[in-house]
JSON list of C-alpha atoms in Angstrom, two decimals:
[
{"chain": "A", "resi": 290, "resn": "MET", "atom": "CA", "xyz": [7.56, 20.51, 6.27]},
{"chain": "A", "resi": 291, "resn": "LYS", "atom": "CA", "xyz": [5.95, 21.68, 3.07]},
{"chain": "A", "resi": 292, "resn": "ARG", "atom": "CA", "xyz": [3.10, 19.45, 1.84]},
{"chain": "A", "resi": 293, "resn": "THR", "atom": "CA", "xyz": [2.49, 18.87, -1.75]},
{"chain": "A", "resi": 294, "resn": "ASP", "atom": "CA", "xyz": [0.31, 17.08, -4.30]},
{"chain": "A", "resi": 295, "resn": "ASP", "atom": "CA", "xyz": [3.61, 15.31, -5.60]},
{"chain": "A", "resi": 296, "resn": "ASN", "atom": "CA", "xyz": [4.39, 13.76, -2.10]},
{"chain": "A", "resi": 297, "resn": "ALA", "atom": "CA", "xyz": [1.90, 12.53, 0.54]},
{"chain": "A", "resi": 298, "resn": "ASP", "atom": "CA", "xyz": [2.24, 10.15, 3.20]},
{"chain": "A", "resi": 299, "resn": "LEU", "atom": "CA", "xyz": [-0.81, 7.82, 3.06]},
{"chain": "A", "resi": 300, "resn": "CYS", "atom": "CA", "xyz": [-0.92, 6.52, 6.44]},
{"chain": "A", "resi": 301, "resn": "ASP", "atom": "CA", "xyz": [-0.95, 10.44, 7.76]},
{"chain": "A", "resi": 302, "resn": "LEU", "atom": "CA", "xyz": [-3.50, 11.58, 4.95]},
{"chain": "A", "resi": 303, "resn": "LEU", "atom": "CA", "xyz": [-5.66, 8.42, 5.89]},
{"chain": "A", "resi": 304, "resn": "SER", "atom": "CA", "xyz": [-5.71, 8.90, 9.45]},
{"chain": "A", "resi": 305, "resn": "SER", "atom": "CA", "xyz": [-6.17, 12.98, 9.26]},
{"chain": "A", "resi": 306, "resn": "PHE", "atom": "CA", "xyz": [-2.70, 13.29, 10.69]},
{"chain": "A", "resi": 307, "resn": "SER", "atom": "CA", "xyz": [-3.90, 11.99, 13.94]},
{"chain": "A", "resi": 308, "resn": "TYR", "atom": "CA", "xyz": [-1.44, 9.32, 15.42]},
{"chain": "A", "resi": 309, "resn": "GLY", "atom": "CA", "xyz": [-4.28, 7.62, 17.65]},
{"chain": "A", "resi": 310, "resn": "ALA", "atom": "CA", "xyz": [-6.37, 6.84, 14.39]},
{"chain": "A", "resi": 311, "resn": "LYS", "atom": "CA", "xyz": [-3.20, 5.41, 12.37]},
{"chain": "A", "resi": 312, "resn": "VAL", "atom": "CA", "xyz": [-4.39, 1.63, 11.08]},
{"chain": "A", "resi": 313, "resn": "LYS", "atom": "CA", "xyz": [-1.50, -0.57, 9.91]},
{"chain": "A", "resi": 314, "resn": "LEU", "atom": "CA", "xyz": [-1.12, -1.21, 5.73]},
{"chain": "A", "resi": 315, "resn": "HIS", "atom": "CA", "xyz": [-2.37, -5.10, 6.65]},
{"chain": "A", "resi": 316, "resn": "GLU", "atom": "CA", "xyz": [-5.24, -3.91, 8.27]},
{"chain": "A", "resi": 317, "resn": "LEU", "atom": "CA", "xyz": [-6.32, -1.48, 6.10]},
{"chain": "A", "resi": 318, "resn": "SER", "atom": "CA", "xyz": [-5.63, -3.38, 2.86]},
{"chain": "A", "resi": 319, "resn": "ARG", "atom": "CA", "xyz": [-7.83, -6.23, 4.28]},
{"chain": "A", "resi": 320, "resn": "ILE", "atom": "CA", "xyz": [-10.78, -3.97, 5.08]},
{"chain": "A", "resi": 321, "resn": "MET", "atom": "CA", "xyz": [-10.51, -2.64, 1.73]},
{"chain": "A", "resi": 322, "resn": "GLY", "atom": "CA", "xyz": [-10.52, -5.98, 0.07]},
{"chain": "A", "resi": 323, "resn": "LEU", "atom": "CA", "xyz": [-7.03, -6.54, -0.67]},
{"chain": "A", "resi": 324, "resn": "PRO", "atom": "CA", "xyz": [-4.70, -9.55, 0.14]},
{"chain": "A", "resi": 325, "resn": "GLY", "atom": "CA", "xyz": [-2.30, -7.44, 2.78]},
{"chain": "A", "resi": 326, "resn": "LYS", "atom": "CA", "xyz": [0.89, -8.91, 3.97]},
{"chain": "A", "resi": 327, "resn": "PRO", "atom": "CA", "xyz": [1.74, -12.31, 2.86]},
{"chain": "A", "resi": 328, "resn": "ASP", "atom": "CA", "xyz": [1.39, -14.96, 5.75]},
{"chain": "A", "resi": 329, "resn": "GLY", "atom": "CA", "xyz": [4.19, -15.67, 8.23]},
{"chain": "A", "resi": 330, "resn": "MET", "atom": "CA", "xyz": [6.11, -12.62, 7.76]},
{"chain": "A", "resi": 331, "resn": "ASP", "atom": "CA", "xyz": [6.27, -9.47, 9.12]},
{"chain": "A", "resi": 332, "resn": "GLY", "atom": "CA", "xyz": [8.93, -6.56, 9.10]},
{"chain": "A", "resi": 333, "resn": "SER", "atom": "CA", "xyz": [10.78, -7.75, 12.36]},
{"chain": "A", "resi": 334, "resn": "GLN", "atom": "CA", "xyz": [11.58, -10.84, 10.38]},
{"chain": "A", "resi": 335, "resn": "VAL", "atom": "CA", "xyz": [13.11, -9.14, 7.33]},
{"chain": "A", "resi": 336, "resn": "GLU", "atom": "CA", "xyz": [16.22, -9.21, 8.30]},
{"chain": "A", "resi": 337, "resn": "ALA", "atom": "CA", "xyz": [16.67, -12.49, 9.80]},
{"chain": "A", "resi": 338, "resn": "TYR", "atom": "CA", "xyz": [14.85, -13.95, 6.36]},
{"chain": "A", "resi": 339, "resn": "PHE", "atom": "CA", "xyz": [17.82, -11.84, 4.69]},
{"chain": "A", "resi": 340, "resn": "ASN", "atom": "CA", "xyz": [20.13, -13.22, 6.61]},
{"chain": "A", "resi": 341, "resn": "ALA", "atom": "CA", "xyz": [19.18, -16.80, 5.80]},
{"chain": "A", "resi": 342, "resn": "GLY", "atom": "CA", "xyz": [19.12, -16.32, 1.97]},
{"chain": "A", "resi": 343, "resn": "ARG", "atom": "CA", "xyz": [15.46, -15.89, 1.81]},
{"chain": "A", "resi": 344, "resn": "ILE", "atom": "CA", "xyz": [15.56, -13.29, -0.38]},
{"chain": "A", "resi": 345, "resn": "GLN", "atom": "CA", "xyz": [12.72, -13.98, -2.61]},
{"chain": "A", "resi": 346, "resn": "GLU", "atom": "CA", "xyz": [10.52, -14.32, 0.67]},
{"chain": "A", "resi": 347, "resn": "VAL", "atom": "CA", "xyz": [11.99, -10.67, 1.57]},
{"chain": "A", "resi": 348, "resn": "ALA", "atom": "CA", "xyz": [11.43, -9.47, -1.98]},
{"chain": "A", "resi": 349, "resn": "ASP", "atom": "CA", "xyz": [7.77, -10.44, -2.33]},
{"chain": "A", "resi": 350, "resn": "TYR", "atom": "CA", "xyz": [7.19, -9.19, 1.35]},
{"chain": "A", "resi": 351, "resn": "TYR", "atom": "CA", "xyz": [8.01, -5.61, -0.24]},
{"chain": "A", "resi": 352, "resn": "LYS", "atom": "CA", "xyz": [6.11, -6.50, -3.68]},
{"chain": "A", "resi": 353, "resn": "SER", "atom": "CA", "xyz": [3.17, -6.46, -1.23]},
{"chain": "A", "resi": 354, "resn": "ASP", "atom": "CA", "xyz": [3.64, -3.78, 0.26]},
{"chain": "A", "resi": 355, "resn": "VAL", "atom": "CA", "xyz": [4.28, -1.89, -2.37]},
{"chain": "A", "resi": 356, "resn": "THR", "atom": "CA", "xyz": [1.07, -3.12, -4.38]},
{"chain": "A", "resi": 357, "resn": "ASN", "atom": "CA", "xyz": [-1.48, -2.79, -1.36]},
{"chain": "A", "resi": 358, "resn": "THR", "atom": "CA", "xyz": [0.23, 0.84, -0.75]},
{"chain": "A", "resi": 359, "resn": "TYR", "atom": "CA", "xyz": [-0.54, 2.31, -4.44]},
{"chain": "A", "resi": 360, "resn": "ARG", "atom": "CA", "xyz": [-3.89, 0.20, -4.54]},
{"chain": "A", "resi": 361, "resn": "LEU", "atom": "CA", "xyz": [-4.77, 1.91, -1.60]},
{"chain": "A", "resi": 362, "resn": "TRP", "atom": "CA", "xyz": [-3.72, 5.00, -3.30]},
{"chain": "A", "resi": 363, "resn": "LEU", "atom": "CA", "xyz": [-5.60, 4.30, -6.34]},
{"chain": "A", "resi": 364, "resn": "ARG", "atom": "CA", "xyz": [-8.97, 4.27, -3.90]},
{"chain": "A", "resi": 365, "resn": "HIS", "atom": "CA", "xyz": [-8.16, 7.72, -2.06]},
{"chain": "A", "resi": 366, "resn": "GLU", "atom": "CA", "xyz": [-7.39, 9.13, -5.43]},
{"chain": "A", "resi": 367, "resn": "LEU", "atom": "CA", "xyz": [-10.64, 7.94, -6.56]},
{"chain": "A", "resi": 368, "resn": "PHE", "atom": "CA", "xyz": [-12.49, 9.10, -3.69]},
{"chain": "A", "resi": 369, "resn": "ARG", "atom": "CA", "xyz": [-11.16, 12.88, -4.15]},
{"chain": "A", "resi": 370, "resn": "GLY", "atom": "CA", "xyz": [-12.10, 12.87, -7.70]},
{"chain": "A", "resi": 371, "resn": "ARG", "atom": "CA", "xyz": [-8.50, 12.91, -9.05]},
{"chain": "A", "resi": 372, "resn": "LEU", "atom": "CA", "xyz": [-9.32, 9.68, -10.73]},
{"chain": "A", "resi": 373, "resn": "ASP", "atom": "CA", "xyz": [-12.53, 8.50, -12.51]},
{"chain": "A", "resi": 374, "resn": "GLN", "atom": "CA", "xyz": [-14.24, 5.40, -12.51]},
{"chain": "A", "resi": 375, "resn": "SER", "atom": "CA", "xyz": [-12.74, 4.27, -15.90]},
{"chain": "A", "resi": 376, "resn": "GLN", "atom": "CA", "xyz": [-8.95, 5.47, -14.88]},
{"chain": "A", "resi": 377, "resn": "PHE", "atom": "CA", "xyz": [-9.42, 3.92, -11.33]},
{"chain": "A", "resi": 378, "resn": "GLU", "atom": "CA", "xyz": [-10.40, 0.17, -13.25]},
{"chain": "A", "resi": 379, "resn": "PHE", "atom": "CA", "xyz": [-7.67, 0.25, -15.93]},
{"chain": "A", "resi": 380, "resn": "SER", "atom": "CA", "xyz": [-5.12, 1.23, -12.88]},
{"chain": "A", "resi": 381, "resn": "GLU", "atom": "CA", "xyz": [-6.33, -1.40, -11.00]},
{"chain": "A", "resi": 382, "resn": "ARG", "atom": "CA", "xyz": [-6.45, -4.16, -13.67]},
{"chain": "A", "resi": 383, "resn": "ASP", "atom": "CA", "xyz": [-3.29, -2.96, -14.61]},
{"chain": "A", "resi": 384, "resn": "VAL", "atom": "CA", "xyz": [-1.50, -3.79, -10.90]},
{"chain": "A", "resi": 385, "resn": "ALA", "atom": "CA", "xyz": [-3.83, -6.63, -9.73]},
{"chain": "A", "resi": 386, "resn": "GLY", "atom": "CA", "xyz": [-2.63, -8.35, -12.88]},
{"chain": "A", "resi": 387, "resn": "ASP", "atom": "CA", "xyz": [0.88, -7.98, -11.51]},
{"chain": "A", "resi": 388, "resn": "THR", "atom": "CA", "xyz": [0.59, -9.59, -8.49]}
]
């Protein structure tokens, strides 16, 4: 598979493509000072929550995944030098205000 700069698996990048070095999104988020996943729910429960009509909780769960992934990606891009500090802070403020 061809790797391009416009598409990357952040988990693979952060683990240097080593299966044994992969860390769960929640753990990595918490290490980086981010909120991680909401309490009381994990991916194995999504179907049951959905079937029970607990749609808002499912939406909140997935929103936390998207937000944490984006915020980790911002840090990755800052570290790589593809964002400067002001760009990082602007993007971080923008997404943090939406959580």
